[in-house]
Coordinates of C-alpha atoms in Angstrom, one line a residue:
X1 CA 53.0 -36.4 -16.5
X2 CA 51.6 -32.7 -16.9
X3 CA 48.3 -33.7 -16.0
X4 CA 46.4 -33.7 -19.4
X5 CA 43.4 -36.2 -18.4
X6 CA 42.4 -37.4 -22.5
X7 CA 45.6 -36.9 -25.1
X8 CA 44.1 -37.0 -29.2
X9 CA 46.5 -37.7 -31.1
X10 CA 47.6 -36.1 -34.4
X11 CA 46.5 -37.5 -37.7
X12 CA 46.9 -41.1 -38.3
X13 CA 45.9 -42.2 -42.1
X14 CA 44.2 -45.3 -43.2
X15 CA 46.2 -45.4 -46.3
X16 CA 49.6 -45.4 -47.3
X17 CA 49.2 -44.2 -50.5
X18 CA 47.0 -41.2 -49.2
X19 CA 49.0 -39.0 -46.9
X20 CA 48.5 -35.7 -46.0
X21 CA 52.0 -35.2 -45.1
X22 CA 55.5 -36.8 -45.5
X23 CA 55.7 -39.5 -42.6
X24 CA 53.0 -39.4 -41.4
X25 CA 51.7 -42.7 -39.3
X26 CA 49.4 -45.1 -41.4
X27 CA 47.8 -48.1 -40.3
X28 CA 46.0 -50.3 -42.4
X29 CA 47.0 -53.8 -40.7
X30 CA 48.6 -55.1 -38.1
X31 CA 52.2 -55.2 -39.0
X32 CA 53.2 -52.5 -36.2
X33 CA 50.5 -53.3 -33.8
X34 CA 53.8 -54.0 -31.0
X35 CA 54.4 -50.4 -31.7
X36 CA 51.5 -49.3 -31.6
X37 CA 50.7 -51.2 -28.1
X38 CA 54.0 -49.2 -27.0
X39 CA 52.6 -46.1 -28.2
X40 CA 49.1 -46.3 -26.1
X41 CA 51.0 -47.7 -23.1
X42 CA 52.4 -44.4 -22.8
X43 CA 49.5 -42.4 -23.6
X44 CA 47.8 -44.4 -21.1
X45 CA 50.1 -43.6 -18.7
X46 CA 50.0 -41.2 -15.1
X47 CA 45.9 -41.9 -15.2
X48 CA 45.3 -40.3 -18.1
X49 CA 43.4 -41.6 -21.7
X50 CA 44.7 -41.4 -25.3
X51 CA 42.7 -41.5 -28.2
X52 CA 43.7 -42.3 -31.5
X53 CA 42.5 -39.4 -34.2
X54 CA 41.6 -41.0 -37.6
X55 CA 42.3 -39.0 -40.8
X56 CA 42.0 -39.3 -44.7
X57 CA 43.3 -36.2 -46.4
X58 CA 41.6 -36.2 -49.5
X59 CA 42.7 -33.3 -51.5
X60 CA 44.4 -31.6 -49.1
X61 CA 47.9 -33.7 -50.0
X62 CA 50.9 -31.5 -51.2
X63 CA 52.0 -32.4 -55.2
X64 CA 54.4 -35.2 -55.1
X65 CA 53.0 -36.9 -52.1
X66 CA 51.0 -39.0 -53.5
X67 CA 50.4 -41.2 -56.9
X68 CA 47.0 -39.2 -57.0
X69 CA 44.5 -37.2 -54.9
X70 CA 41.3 -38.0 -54.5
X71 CA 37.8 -36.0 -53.5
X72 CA 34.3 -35.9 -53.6
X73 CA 34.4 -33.8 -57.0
X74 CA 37.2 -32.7 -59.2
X75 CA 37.2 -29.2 -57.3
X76 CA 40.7 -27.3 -57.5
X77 CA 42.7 -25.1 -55.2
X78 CA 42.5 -21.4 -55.2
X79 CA 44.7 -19.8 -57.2
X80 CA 47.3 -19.1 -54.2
X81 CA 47.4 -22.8 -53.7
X82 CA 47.1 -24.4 -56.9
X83 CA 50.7 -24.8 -57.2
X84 CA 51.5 -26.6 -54.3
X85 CA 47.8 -29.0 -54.4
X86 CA 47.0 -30.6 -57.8
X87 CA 43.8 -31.0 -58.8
X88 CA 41.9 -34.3 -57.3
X89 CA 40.2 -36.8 -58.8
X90 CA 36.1 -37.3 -57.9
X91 CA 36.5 -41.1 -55.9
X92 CA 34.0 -43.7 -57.4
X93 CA 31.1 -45.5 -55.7
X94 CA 33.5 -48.6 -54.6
X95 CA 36.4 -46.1 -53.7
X96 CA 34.1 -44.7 -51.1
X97 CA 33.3 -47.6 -49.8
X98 CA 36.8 -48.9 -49.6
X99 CA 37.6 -45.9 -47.6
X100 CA 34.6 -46.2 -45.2
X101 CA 35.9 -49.5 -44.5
X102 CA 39.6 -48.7 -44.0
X103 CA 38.3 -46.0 -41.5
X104 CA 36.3 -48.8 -39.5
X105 CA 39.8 -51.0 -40.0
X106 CA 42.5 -48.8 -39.0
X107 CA 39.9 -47.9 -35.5
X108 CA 40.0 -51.8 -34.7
X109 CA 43.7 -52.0 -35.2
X110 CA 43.9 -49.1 -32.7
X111 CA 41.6 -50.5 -30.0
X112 CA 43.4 -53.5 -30.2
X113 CA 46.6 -52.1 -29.5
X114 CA 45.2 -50.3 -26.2
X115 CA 44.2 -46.9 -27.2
X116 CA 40.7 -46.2 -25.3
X117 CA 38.8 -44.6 -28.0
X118 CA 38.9 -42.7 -31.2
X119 CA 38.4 -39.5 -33.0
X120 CA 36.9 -38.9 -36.9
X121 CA 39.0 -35.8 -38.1
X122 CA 35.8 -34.2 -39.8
X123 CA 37.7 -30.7 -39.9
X124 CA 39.7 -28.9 -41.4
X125 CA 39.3 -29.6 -45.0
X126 CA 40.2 -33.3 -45.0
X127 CA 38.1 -35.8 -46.7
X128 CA 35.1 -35.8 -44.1
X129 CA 34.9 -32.7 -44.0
X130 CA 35.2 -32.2 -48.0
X131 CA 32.2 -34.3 -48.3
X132 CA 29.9 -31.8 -46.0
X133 CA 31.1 -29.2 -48.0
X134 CA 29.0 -27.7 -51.3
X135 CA 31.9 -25.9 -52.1
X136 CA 34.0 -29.3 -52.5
X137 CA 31.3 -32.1 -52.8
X138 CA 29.3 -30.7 -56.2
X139 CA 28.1 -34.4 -56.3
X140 CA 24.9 -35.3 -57.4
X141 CA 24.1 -38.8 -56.5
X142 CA 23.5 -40.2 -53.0
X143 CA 27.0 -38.7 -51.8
X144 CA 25.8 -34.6 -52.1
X145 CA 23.2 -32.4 -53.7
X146 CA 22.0 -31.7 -50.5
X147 CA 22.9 -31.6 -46.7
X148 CA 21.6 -34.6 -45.7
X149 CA 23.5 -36.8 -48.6
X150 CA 26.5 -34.8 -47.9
X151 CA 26.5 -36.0 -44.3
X152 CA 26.1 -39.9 -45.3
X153 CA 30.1 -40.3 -45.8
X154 CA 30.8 -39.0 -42.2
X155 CA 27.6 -41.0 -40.4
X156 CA 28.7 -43.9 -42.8
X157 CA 32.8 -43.7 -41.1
X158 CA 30.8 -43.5 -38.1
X159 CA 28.4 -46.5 -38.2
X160 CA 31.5 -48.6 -39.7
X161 CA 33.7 -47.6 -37.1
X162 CA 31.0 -48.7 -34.4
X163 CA 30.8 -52.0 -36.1
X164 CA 33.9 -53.0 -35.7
X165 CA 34.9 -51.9 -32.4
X166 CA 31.6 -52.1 -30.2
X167 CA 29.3 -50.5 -28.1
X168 CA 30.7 -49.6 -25.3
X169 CA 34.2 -48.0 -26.8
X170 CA 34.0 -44.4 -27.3
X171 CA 34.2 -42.6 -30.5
X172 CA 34.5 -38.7 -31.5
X173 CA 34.8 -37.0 -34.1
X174 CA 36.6 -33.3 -34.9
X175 CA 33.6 -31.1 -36.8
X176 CA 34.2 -27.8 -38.3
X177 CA 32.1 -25.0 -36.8
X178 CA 31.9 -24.1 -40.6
X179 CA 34.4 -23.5 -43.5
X180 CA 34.9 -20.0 -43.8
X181 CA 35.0 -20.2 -47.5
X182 CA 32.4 -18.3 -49.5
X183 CA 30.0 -21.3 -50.4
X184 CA 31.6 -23.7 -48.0
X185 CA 29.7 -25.6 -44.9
X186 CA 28.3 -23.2 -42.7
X187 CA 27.2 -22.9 -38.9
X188 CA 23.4 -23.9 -40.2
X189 CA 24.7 -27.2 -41.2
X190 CA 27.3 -27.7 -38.5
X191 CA 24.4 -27.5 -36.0
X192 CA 22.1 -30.0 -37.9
X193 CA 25.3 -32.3 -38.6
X194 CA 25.8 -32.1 -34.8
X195 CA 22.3 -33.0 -34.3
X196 CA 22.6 -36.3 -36.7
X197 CA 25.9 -37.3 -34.9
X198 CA 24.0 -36.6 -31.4
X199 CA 21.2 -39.3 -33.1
X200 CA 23.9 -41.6 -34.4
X201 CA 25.6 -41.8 -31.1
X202 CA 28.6 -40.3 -31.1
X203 CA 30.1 -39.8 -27.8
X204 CA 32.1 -36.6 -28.0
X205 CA 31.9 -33.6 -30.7
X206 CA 35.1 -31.4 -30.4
X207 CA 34.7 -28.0 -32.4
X208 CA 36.8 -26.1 -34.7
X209 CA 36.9 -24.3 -37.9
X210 CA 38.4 -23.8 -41.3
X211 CA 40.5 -25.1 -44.3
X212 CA 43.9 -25.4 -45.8
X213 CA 42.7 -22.5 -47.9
X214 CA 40.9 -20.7 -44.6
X215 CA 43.2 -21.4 -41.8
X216 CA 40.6 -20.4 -39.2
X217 CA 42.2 -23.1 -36.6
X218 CA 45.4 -21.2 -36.4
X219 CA 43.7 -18.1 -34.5
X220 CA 45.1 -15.8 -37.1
X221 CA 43.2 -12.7 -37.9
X222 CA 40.8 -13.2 -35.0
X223 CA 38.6 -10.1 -33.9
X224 CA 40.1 -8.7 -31.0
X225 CA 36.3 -10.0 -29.2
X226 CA 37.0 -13.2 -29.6
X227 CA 41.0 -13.3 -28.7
X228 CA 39.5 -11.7 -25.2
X229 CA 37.2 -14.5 -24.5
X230 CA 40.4 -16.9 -25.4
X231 CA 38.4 -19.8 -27.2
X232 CA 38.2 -19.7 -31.2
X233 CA 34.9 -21.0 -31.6
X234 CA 33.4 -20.9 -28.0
X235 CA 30.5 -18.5 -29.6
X236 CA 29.3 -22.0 -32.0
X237 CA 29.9 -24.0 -28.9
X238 CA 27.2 -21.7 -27.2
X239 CA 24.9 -22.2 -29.9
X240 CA 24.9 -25.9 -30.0
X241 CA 24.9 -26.2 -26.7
X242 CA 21.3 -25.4 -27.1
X243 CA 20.9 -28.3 -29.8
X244 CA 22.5 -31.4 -28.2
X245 CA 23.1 -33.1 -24.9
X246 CA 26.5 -34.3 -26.2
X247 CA 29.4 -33.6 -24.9
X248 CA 31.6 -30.6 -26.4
X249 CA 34.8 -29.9 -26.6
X250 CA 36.5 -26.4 -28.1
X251 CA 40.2 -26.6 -29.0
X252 CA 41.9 -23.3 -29.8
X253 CA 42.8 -20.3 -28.1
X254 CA 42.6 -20.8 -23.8
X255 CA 45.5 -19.2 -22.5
X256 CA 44.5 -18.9 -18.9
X257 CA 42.5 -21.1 -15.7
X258 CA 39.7 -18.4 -15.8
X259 CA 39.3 -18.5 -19.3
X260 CA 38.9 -22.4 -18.7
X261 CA 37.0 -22.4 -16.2
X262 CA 34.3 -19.5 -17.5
X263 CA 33.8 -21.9 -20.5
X264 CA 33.1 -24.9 -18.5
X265 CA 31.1 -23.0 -16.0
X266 CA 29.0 -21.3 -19.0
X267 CA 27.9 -24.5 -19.8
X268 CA 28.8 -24.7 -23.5
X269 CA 31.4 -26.9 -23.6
X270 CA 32.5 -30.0 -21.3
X271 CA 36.0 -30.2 -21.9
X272 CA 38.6 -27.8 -22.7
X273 CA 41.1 -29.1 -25.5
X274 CA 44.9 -27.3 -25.4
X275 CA 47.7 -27.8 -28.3
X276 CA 50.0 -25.0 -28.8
X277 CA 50.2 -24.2 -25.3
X278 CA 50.7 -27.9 -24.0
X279 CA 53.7 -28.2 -26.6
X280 CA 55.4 -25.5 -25.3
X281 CA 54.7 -25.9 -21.6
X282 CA 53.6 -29.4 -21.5
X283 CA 53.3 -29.3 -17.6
X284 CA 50.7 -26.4 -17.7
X285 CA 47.4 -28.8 -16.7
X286 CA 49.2 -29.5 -13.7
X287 CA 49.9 -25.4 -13.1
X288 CA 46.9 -24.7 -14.0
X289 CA 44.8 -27.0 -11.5
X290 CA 47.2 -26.1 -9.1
X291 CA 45.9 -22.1 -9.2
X292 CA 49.6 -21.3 -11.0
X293 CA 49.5 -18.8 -14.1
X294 CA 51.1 -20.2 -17.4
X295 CA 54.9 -19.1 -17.8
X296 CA 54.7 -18.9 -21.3
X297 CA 52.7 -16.9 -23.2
X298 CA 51.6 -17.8 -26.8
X299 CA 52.1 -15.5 -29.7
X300 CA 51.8 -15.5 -33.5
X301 CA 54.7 -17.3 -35.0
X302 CA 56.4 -15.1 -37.5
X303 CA 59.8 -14.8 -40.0
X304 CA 58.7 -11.9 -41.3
X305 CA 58.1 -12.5 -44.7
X306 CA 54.6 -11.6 -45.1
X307 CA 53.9 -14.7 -46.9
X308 CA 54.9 -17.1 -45.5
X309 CA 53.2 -16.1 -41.7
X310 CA 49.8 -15.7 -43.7
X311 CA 49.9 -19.6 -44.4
X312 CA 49.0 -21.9 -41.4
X313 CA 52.4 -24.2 -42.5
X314 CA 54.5 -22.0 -40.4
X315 CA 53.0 -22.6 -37.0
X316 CA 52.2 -26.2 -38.2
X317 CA 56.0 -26.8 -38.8
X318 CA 57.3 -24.5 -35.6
X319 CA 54.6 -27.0 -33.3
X320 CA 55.4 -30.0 -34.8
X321 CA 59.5 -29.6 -34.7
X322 CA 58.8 -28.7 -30.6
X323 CA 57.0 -32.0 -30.6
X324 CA 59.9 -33.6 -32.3
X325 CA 62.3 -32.4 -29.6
X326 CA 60.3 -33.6 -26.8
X327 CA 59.7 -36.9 -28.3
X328 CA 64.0 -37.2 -28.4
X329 CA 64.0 -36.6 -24.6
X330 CA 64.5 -32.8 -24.7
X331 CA 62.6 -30.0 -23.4
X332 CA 60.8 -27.4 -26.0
X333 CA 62.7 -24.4 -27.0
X334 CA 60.2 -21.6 -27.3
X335 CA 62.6 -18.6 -28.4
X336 CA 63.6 -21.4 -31.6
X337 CA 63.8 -18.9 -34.9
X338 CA 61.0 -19.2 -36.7
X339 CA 62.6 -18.8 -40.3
X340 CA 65.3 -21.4 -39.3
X341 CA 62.0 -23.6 -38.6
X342 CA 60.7 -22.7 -41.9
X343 CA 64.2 -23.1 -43.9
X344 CA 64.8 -26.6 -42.0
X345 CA 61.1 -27.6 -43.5
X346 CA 61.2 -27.2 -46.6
X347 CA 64.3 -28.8 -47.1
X348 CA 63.3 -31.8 -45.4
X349 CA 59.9 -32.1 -47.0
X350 CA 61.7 -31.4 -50.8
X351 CA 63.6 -34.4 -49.5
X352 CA 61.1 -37.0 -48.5
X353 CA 59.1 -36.0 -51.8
X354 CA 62.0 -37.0 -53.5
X355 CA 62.6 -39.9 -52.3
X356 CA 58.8 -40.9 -51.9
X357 CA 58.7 -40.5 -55.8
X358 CA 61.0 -42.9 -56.1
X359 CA 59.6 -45.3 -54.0
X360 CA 56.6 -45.1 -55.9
X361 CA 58.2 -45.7 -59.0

């Protein structure tokens, strides 16, 4: 009702023993499909188009989630992390192909339930993107040792997902710009991975950046440049504008209609993706295409404890709890305390780990 015209959803796993975070929405059959049919009614709803965004965390899976983690190679945390992310296992030749097929799967199921396309998360340090990183894929059989095997998981997803939903449904995928770790995927091989997607056929490339460990998504410690010209990553966008005919998309960082509309008008992207500011003002498309200014303006979330606001779990949990509200019916409360956000949290999540280790057992 806010006049978004495409709504990508958050991360839905294909499976249920590899979550990225307590409760999060699995599908790896058709036991909820009635559900799910309700969920893309709604999405589907005041002319707009909802896509389902398809997600395998691979190491990125807090301790206690999960039986086990899996990843391209054995590759631990940094030592800031390590205590909340165990060390993964490398997945086997028949493990990856398992997964490539759940991807292709859990993308029918979706289809089938009414959702109008679907989105790869190949970002932010999840599996797809682990595999086109050197830092995490050391592999050296047909899986990594160079760019072009690291790239065969994702255009593998890819080609399965097209198999089993058709031609003529459209699929994206969410790429990282690059890693901003020191020996992760850079911008050279997100333009050359952009250029294999363009030649595999994938309909829409949305760009961001960043890891768990390198929170680049979450805008903080941006240069003061880039804040100015709104969009995170607009400067890539510009760049591989120049390398592909695809469609782009930049999520991250639009606060106002000019910003919008300079980016579109420049050229370098096609659409213009909003999050933060669509959970907090979730009528702003509308506002916005009606030559209104946003009533809300975004700003770093923050307790105060230096610690905790350097992690990107605080404005992950302060976003999702907004979503939360309006999913119950009410309207989003952006003066909520960030620390009571924080403190709500982590009791919940020491909760559901609890209880999800007994369920395992």
């Amino acid at each position: 009702k806010g006049g978004i015209g495409l709504c990508i959803t958050g991360n839905v796993m294909i499976d249920r023993h590899a979550l990225g975070e307590p409760n999060n929405i699995v599908i790896e059959d058709r036991r909820d499909l009635d559900l799910l049919k309700r969920w893309a009614a709604a999405g589907n709803n005041c002319g707009a188009a909802i896509w389902m965004q398809i997600n395998h965390p691979g190491k990125q899976a807090p301790l206690g989630l999960n039986r086990e983690t899996v990843a391209p190679s054995a590759v631990p945390f940094s030592s800031g992390m390590k205590r909340f992310f165990g060390v993964p296992r490398a997945l086997k030749q028949g493990e990856i192909e398992n997964i490539i097929m759940r991807f292709g799967r859990t993308a029918k199921i979706a289809i089938e339930a009414g959702f109008k396309g679907v989105q790869i998360h190949g970002a932010h340090g999840y599996l797809v993107s682990q595999f086109l990183s050197p830092y995490h894929n050391r592999r050296t059989d047909e899986w990594g040792g160079s760019p072009s095997k690291r790239r065969r998981f994702m255009l593998e997803v890819l080609s399965e997902i097209r198999k089993q939903i058709g031609q003529q449904i459209p699929i994206g995928i969410k790429l990282n710009s690059a890693d901003f770790q020191r020996g992760g995927f850079s911008e050279d091989e997100a333009i050359e991975a952009i250029q294999t997607l363009e030649e595999a056929g994938i309909d829409l490339i949305e760009i961001s950046g960043g890891t768990y460990e390198a929170p680049a998504m979450t805008g903080l410690n941006k240069k003061m440049s880039t804040l100015e010209r709104e969009a995170y990553f607009l400067e890539f966008a510009e760049q591989a504008r120049f390398k592909t005919r695809t469609p782009l998309m930049v999520t991250g960082g639009f606060r106002t209609s000019q910003g919008m509309a300079n980016a579109i008008s420049s050229g370098a992207v096609d659409l213009i993706g909003l999050a933060r500011t669509l959970v907090v003002e979730p009528d702003l498309p509308l506002r916005l295409l009606n030559g209104l200014k946003a009533k809300q303006t975004i700003k770093p979330i923050s307790t105060g404890i230096k610690r905790i606001d350097k992690s990107g779990f605080l404005e992950i949990a302060w976003y999702t709890h907004q979503l939360l509200r309006m999913g119950h019916g009410k309207n989003p409360k952006p003066d909520y305390s960030a620390l009571s956000i924080f403190l709500i949290k982590v009791i919940q999540g020491m909760w559901r780990s609890i209880r999800r280790k007994f369920m395992l057992n």
